[in-house]
Structures are given as C-alpha cells and as structure tokens.
PDB file of C-alpha atoms and ligand atoms in Angstrom:
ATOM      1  CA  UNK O  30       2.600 -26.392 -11.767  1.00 71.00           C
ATOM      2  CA  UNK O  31       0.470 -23.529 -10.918  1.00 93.00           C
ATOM      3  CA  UNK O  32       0.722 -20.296  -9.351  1.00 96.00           C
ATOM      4  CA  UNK O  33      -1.105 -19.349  -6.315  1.00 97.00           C
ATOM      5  CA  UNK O  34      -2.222 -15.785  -4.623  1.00 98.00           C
ATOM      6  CA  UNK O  35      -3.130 -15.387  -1.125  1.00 98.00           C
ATOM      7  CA  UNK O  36      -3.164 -12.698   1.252  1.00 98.00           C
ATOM      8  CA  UNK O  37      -3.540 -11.880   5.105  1.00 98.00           C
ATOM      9  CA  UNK O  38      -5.338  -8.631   4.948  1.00 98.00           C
ATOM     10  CA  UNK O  39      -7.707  -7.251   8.582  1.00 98.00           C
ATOM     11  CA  UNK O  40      -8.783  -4.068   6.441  1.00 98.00           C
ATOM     12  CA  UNK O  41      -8.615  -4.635   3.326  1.00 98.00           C
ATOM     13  CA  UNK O  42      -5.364  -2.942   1.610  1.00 98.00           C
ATOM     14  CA  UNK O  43      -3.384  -6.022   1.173  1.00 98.00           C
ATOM     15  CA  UNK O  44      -6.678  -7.895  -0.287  1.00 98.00           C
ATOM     16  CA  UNK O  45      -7.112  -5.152  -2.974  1.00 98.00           C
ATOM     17  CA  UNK O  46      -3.263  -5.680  -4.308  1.00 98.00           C
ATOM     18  CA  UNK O  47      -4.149  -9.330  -4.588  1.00 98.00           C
ATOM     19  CA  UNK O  48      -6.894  -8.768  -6.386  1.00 98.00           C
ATOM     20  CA  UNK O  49      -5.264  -6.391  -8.458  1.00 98.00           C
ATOM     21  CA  UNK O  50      -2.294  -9.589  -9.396  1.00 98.00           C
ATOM     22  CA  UNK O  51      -5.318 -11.966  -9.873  1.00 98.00           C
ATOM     23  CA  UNK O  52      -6.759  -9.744 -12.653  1.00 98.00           C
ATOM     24  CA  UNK O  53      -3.492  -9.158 -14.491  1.00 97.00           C
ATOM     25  CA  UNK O  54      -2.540 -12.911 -14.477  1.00 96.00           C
ATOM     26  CA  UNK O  55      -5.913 -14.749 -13.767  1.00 94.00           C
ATOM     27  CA  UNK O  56      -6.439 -16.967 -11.162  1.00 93.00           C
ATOM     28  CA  UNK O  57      -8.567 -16.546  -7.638  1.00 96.00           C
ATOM     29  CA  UNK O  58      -6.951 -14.358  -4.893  1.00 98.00           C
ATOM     30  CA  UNK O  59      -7.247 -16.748  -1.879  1.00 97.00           C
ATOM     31  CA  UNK O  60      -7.484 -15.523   2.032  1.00 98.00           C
ATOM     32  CA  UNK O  61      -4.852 -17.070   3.816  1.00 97.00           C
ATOM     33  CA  UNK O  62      -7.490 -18.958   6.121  1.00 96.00           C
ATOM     34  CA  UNK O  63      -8.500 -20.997   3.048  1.00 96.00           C
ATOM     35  CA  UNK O  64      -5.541 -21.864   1.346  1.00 93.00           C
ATOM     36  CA  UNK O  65      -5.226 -25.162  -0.180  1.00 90.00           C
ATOM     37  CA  UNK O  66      -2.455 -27.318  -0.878  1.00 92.00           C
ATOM     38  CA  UNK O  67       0.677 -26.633  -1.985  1.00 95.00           C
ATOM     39  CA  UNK O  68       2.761 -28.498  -4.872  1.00 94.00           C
ATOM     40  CA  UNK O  69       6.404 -28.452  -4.838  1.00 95.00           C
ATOM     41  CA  UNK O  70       6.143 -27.229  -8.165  1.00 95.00           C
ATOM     42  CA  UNK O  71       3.961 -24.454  -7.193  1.00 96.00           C
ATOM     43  CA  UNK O  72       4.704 -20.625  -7.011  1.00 97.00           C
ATOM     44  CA  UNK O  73       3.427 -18.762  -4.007  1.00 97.00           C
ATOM     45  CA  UNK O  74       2.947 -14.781  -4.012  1.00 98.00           C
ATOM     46  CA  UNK O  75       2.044 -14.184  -0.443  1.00 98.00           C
ATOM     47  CA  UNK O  76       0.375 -10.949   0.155  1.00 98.00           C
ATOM     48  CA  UNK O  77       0.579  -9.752   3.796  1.00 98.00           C
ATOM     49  CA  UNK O  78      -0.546  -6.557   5.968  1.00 98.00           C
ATOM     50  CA  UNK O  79       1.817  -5.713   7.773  1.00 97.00           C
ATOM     51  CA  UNK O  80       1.145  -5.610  12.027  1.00 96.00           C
ATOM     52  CA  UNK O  81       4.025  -5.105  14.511  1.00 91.00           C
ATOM     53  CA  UNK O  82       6.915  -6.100  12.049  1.00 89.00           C
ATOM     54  CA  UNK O  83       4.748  -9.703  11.149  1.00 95.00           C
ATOM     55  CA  UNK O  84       2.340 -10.511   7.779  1.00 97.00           C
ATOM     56  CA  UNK O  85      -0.783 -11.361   8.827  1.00 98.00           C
ATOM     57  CA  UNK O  86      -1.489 -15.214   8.568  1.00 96.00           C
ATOM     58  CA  UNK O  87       1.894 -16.550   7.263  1.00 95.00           C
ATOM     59  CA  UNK O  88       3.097 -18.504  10.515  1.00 91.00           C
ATOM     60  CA  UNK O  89       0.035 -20.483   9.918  1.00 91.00           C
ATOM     61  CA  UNK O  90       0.995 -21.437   6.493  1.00 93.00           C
ATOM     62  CA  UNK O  91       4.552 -21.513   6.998  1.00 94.00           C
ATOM     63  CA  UNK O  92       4.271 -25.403   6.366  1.00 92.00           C
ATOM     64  CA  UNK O  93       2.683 -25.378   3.577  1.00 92.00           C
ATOM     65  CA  UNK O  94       4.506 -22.378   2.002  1.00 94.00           C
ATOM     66  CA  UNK O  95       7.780 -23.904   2.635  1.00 94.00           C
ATOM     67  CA  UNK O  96       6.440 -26.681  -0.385  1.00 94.00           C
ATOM     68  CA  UNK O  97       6.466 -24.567  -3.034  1.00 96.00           C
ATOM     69  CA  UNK O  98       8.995 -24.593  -5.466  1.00 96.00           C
ATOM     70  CA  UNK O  99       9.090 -20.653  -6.023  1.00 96.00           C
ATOM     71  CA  UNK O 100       7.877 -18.230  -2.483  1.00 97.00           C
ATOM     72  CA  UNK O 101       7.379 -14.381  -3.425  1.00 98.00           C
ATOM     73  CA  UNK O 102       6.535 -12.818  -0.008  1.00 98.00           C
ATOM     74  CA  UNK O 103       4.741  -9.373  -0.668  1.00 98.00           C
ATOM     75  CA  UNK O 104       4.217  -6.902   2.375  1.00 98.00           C
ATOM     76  CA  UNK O 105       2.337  -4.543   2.202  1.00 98.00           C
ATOM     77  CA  UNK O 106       2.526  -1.700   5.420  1.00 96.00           C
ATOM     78  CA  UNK O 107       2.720   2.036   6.072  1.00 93.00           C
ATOM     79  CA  UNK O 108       5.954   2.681   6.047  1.00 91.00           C
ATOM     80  CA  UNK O 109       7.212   4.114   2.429  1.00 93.00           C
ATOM     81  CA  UNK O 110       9.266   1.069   1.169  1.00 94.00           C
ATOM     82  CA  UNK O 111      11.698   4.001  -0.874  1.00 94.00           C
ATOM     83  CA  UNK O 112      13.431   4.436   2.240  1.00 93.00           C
ATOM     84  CA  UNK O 113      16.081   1.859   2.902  1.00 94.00           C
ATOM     85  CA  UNK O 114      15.817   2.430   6.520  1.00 92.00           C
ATOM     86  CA  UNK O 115      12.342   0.837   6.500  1.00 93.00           C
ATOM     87  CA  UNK O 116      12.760  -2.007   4.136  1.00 96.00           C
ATOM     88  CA  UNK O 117      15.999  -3.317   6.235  1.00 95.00           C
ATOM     89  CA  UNK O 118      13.375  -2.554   9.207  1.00 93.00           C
ATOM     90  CA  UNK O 119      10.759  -4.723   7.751  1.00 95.00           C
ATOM     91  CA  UNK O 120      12.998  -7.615   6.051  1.00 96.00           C
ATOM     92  CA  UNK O 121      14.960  -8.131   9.622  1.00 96.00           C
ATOM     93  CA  UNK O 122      11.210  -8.663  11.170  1.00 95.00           C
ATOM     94  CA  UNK O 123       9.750 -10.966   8.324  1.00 96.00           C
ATOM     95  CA  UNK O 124      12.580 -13.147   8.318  1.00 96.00           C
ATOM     96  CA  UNK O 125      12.362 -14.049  12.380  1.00 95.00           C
ATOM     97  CA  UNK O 126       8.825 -14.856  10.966  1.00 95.00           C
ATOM     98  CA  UNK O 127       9.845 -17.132   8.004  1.00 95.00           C
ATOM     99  CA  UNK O 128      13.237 -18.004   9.514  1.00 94.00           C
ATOM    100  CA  UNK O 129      16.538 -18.333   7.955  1.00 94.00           C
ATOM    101  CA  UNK O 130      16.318 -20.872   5.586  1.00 94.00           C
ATOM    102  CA  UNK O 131      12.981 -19.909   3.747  1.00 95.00           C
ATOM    103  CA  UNK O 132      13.827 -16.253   3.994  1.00 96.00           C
ATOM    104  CA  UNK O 133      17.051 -16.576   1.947  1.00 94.00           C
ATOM    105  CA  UNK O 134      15.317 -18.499  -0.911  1.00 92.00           C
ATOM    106  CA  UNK O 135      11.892 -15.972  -0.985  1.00 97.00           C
ATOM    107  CA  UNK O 136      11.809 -12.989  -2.998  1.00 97.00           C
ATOM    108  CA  UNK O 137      10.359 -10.124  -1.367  1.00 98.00           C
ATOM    109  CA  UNK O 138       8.514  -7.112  -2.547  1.00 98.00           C
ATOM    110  CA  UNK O 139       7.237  -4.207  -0.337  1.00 98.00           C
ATOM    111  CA  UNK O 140       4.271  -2.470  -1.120  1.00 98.00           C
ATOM    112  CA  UNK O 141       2.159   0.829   0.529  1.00 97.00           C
ATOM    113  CA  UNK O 142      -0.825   0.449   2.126  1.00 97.00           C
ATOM    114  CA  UNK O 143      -2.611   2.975   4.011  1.00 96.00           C
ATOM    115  CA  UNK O 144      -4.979   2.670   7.620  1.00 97.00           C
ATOM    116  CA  UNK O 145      -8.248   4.597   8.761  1.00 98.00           C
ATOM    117  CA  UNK O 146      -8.282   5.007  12.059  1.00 98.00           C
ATOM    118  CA  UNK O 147     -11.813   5.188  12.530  1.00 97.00           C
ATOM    119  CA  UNK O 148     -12.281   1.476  11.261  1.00 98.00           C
ATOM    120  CA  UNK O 149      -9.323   0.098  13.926  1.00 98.00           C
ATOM    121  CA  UNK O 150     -11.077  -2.767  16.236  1.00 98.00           C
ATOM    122  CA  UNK O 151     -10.328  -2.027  19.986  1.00 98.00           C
ATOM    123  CA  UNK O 152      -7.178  -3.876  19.952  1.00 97.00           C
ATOM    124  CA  UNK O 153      -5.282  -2.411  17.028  1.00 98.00           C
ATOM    125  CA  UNK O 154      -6.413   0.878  18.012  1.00 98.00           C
ATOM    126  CA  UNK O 155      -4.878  -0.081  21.192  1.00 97.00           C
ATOM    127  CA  UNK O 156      -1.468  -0.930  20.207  1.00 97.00           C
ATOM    128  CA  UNK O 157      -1.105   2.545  17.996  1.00 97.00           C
ATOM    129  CA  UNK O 158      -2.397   4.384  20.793  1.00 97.00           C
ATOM    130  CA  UNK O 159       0.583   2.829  22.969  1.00 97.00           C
ATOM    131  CA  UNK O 160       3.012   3.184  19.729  1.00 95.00           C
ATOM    132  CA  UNK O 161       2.466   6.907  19.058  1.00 96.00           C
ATOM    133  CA  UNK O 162       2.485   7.167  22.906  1.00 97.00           C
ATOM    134  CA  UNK O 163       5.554   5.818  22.919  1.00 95.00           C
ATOM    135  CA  UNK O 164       6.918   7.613  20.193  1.00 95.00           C
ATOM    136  CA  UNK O 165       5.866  11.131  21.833  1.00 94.00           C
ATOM    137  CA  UNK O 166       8.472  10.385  24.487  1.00 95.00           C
ATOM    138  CA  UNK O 167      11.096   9.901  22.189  1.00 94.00           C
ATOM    139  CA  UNK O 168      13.536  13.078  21.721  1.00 94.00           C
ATOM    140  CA  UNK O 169      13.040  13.955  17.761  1.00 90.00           C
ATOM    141  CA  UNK O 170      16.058  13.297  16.533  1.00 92.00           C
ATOM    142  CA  UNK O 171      16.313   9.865  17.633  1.00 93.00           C
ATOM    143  CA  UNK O 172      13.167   8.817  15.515  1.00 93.00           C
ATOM    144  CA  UNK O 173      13.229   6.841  12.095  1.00 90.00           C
ATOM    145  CA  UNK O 174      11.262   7.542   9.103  1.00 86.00           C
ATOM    146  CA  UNK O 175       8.848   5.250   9.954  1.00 88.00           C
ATOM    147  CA  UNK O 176       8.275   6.206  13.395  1.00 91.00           C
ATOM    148  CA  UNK O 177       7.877   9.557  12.122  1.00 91.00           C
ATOM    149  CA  UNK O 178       5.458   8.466   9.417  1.00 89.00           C
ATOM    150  CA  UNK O 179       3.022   7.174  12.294  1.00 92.00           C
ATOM    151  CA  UNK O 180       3.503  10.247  14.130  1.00 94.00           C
ATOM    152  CA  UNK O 181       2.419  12.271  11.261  1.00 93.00           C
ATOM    153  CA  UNK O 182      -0.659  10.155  10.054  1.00 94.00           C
ATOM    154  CA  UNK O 183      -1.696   9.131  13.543  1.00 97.00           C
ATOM    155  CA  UNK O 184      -5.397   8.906  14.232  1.00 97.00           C
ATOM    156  CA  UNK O 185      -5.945  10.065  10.557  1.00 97.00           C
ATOM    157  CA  UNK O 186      -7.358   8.377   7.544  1.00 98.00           C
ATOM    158  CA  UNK O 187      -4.505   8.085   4.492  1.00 97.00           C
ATOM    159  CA  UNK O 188      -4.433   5.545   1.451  1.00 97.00           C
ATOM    160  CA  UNK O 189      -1.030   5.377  -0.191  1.00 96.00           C
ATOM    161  CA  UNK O 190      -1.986   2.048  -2.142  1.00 97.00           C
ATOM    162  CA  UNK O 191      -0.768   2.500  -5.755  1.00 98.00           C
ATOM    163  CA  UNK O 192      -2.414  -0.764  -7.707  1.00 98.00           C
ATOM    164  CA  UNK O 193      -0.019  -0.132 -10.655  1.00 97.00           C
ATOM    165  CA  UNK O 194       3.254  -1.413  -8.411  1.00 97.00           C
ATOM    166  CA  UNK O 195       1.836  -4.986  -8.832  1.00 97.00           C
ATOM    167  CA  UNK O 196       3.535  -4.938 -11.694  1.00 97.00           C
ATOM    168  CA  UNK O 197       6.890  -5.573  -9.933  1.00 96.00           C
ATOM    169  CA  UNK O 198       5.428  -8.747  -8.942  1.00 97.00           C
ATOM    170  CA  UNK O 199       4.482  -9.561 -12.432  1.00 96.00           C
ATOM    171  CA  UNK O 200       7.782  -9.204 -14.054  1.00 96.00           C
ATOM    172  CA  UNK O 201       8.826 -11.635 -11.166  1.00 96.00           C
ATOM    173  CA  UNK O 202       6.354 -14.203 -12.721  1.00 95.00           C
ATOM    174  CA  UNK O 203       7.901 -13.981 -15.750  1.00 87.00           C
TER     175      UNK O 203
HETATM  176  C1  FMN Q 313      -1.785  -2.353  15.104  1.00 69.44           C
HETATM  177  C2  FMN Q 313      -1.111  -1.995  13.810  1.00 69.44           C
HETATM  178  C3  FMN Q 313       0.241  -2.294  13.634  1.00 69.44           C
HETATM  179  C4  FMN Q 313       0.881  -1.937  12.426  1.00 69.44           C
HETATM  180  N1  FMN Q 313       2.214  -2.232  12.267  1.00 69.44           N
HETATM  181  C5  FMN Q 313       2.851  -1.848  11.130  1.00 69.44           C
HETATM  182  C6  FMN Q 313       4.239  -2.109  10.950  1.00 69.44           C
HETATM  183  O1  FMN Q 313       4.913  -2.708  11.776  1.00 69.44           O
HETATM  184  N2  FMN Q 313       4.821  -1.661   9.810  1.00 69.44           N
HETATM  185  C7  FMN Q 313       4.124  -0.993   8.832  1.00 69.44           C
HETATM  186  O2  FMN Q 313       4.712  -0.596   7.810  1.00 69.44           O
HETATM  187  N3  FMN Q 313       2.782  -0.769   8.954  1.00 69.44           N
HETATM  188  C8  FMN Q 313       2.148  -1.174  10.080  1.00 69.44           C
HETATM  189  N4  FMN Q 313       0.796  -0.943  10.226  1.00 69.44           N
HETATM  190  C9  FMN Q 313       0.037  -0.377   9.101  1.00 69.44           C
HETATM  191  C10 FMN Q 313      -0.613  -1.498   8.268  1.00 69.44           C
HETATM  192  O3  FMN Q 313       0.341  -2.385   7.799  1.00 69.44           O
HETATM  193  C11 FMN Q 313      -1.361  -0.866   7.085  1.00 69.44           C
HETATM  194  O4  FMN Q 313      -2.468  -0.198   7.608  1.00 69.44           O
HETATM  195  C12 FMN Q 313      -1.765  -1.880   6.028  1.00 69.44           C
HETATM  196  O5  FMN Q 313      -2.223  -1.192   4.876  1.00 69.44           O
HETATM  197  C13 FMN Q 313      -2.829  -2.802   6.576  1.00 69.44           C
HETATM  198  O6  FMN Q 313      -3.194  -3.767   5.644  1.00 69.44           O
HETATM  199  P1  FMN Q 313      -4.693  -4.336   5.571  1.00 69.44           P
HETATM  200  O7  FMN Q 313      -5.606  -3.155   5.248  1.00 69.44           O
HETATM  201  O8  FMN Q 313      -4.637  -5.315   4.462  1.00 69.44           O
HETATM  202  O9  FMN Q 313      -5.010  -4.967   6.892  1.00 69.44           O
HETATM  203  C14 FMN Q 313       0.140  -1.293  11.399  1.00 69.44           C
HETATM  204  C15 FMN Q 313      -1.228  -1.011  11.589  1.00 69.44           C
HETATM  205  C16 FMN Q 313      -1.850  -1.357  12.772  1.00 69.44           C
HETATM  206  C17 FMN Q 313      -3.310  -1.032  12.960  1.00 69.44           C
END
C-alpha cells in the first residue's frame, strides 16, 4: 500500500505543488509520462494543469488510475477556485475526462496556478489568442469570472501559486 504523486504540468506550476506534497509526506513526485504501476491498494494524488477544461496527461493514465484503491484528482488552473462558478466550471469538464464512474469515487481539490505569456509555445499562445479574441466579442455582462480573469491577465505574466494550500491535500491523506 503506498501512495503515489504525479503530475501533468507544460510550465511548470502544477510540478512545483507536487513537489511541494512530496516534501511534506516524502516520496518522489512522478511526471505523468513515467508513471509506474498501480496497486489496488494504492492512493493516487494526481496533479494536473489545467488546458481547455482537461488535466494534462490523465486520459493516458486513466487505466491505470482507475486501479487504485483511493484517486485524489488535484487541478491546478487560473481560474480562482473561491468562486463556485469556476469550480462547477472545472468539475463538469474533468469529469467528461474521467467519466462518471471514476469521477464520483475521486476526491478533487482545485488549486491556483498562474501563466507567463512570454514562455507560451506557438500553439498555446494560439488558443488564448483565439480565447481572449473570442471573449472581446462577448457583451460584458454576459462574461463569467473566469472569462473575465483571462481578459484581465491576458498576455501578462501573474503567479497566484500559494504552496501552503497543499495542505488540503494532506489532511486528505490522513
Ligand atoms: C492554452 C491554455 C489553456 C488554458 N485553459 C485553462 C482552463 O481551461 N482553465 C483554467 O483555469 N486555466 C487554464 N489555463 C491556465 C493554466 O491552467 C495555468 O497556466 C496553469 O498554472 C498551468 O499549469 P502548468 O504551469 O503546470 O502547465 C490555460 C492556459 C493555457 C496556456
């Protein structure tokens, strides 16, 4: 029985609260692409950046994550997970991932991440610019806090991670 950590992370914010559980409650903080097998008396925490709704990296585990005994799924985007609005948002678009099934017996814990535009590869610079485009035509009032969020921080560089909210995930270990 053993407990393990692994993230889908392209820039790094969703690697750096992984590393942050691994130090609290030892262990390695594995990258999705290497993650080994899976006990049915294992726990997962499964750290994932957040891209278009999905977790980076978890449909290519979902085999082997639907093993364990114990699945804590842990997303980590820009969208301030204190607003209701935004965690409904996000748990309606991680569950087509996941499906039904594995969705109603995982835990789920939303964290902040942040996003520098100026280190975006050409594709996910792409899809914001088509987002925010997007989101420009849209009259005011009929935007969400989210879409207002990426309005507001568009083509910026912000951080909201806050290390110290790992230890929700903790007391779930428990
Ligand atoms: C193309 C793209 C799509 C994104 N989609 C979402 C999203 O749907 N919801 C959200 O909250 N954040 C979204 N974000 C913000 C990322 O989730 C955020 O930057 C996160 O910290 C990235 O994690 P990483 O640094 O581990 O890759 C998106 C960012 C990019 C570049």
């Amino acid at each position: 029985m053993g407990i393990h950590i692994i993230y889908g992370s392209h820039y790094g914010t969703t690697e750096r609260y992984a590393k942050e559980l691994s130090r609290r409650i030892g262990g390695a903080a594995v990258d999705y692409r290497d993650m080994r097998k899976i006990s049915s008396q294992d726990t997962v925490v499964y750290f994932g950046g957040l891209y278009a709704g999905g977790l980076v990296g978890l449909k290519k585990n979902l085999p082997e994550l639907k093993t364990a005994a114990k699945l804590i799924v842990v997303t980590v985007g820009l969208a301030d997970p204190n607003q209701q609005e935004n965690v409904q948002h996000i748990r309606t678009s991680v569950t087509k991932q996941l499906g039904e099934e594995l969705s109603a017996k995982t835990t789920f814990v939303h964290l902040r991440g942040g996003i520098d535009y100026e280190r975006l590869n050409i594709l996910h610079r792409t899809m914001m610019r088509m987002l925010y485009s997007q989101l420009r035509k849209k009259p005011s009032e009929q935007l969400g806090s989210e879409e207002r969020e990426l309005i507001a921080t568009y083509g910026k560089k912000v951080d909201f991670t806050d290390l110290s909210s790992v230890e929700k995930i903790e007391a779930l270990l428990q």
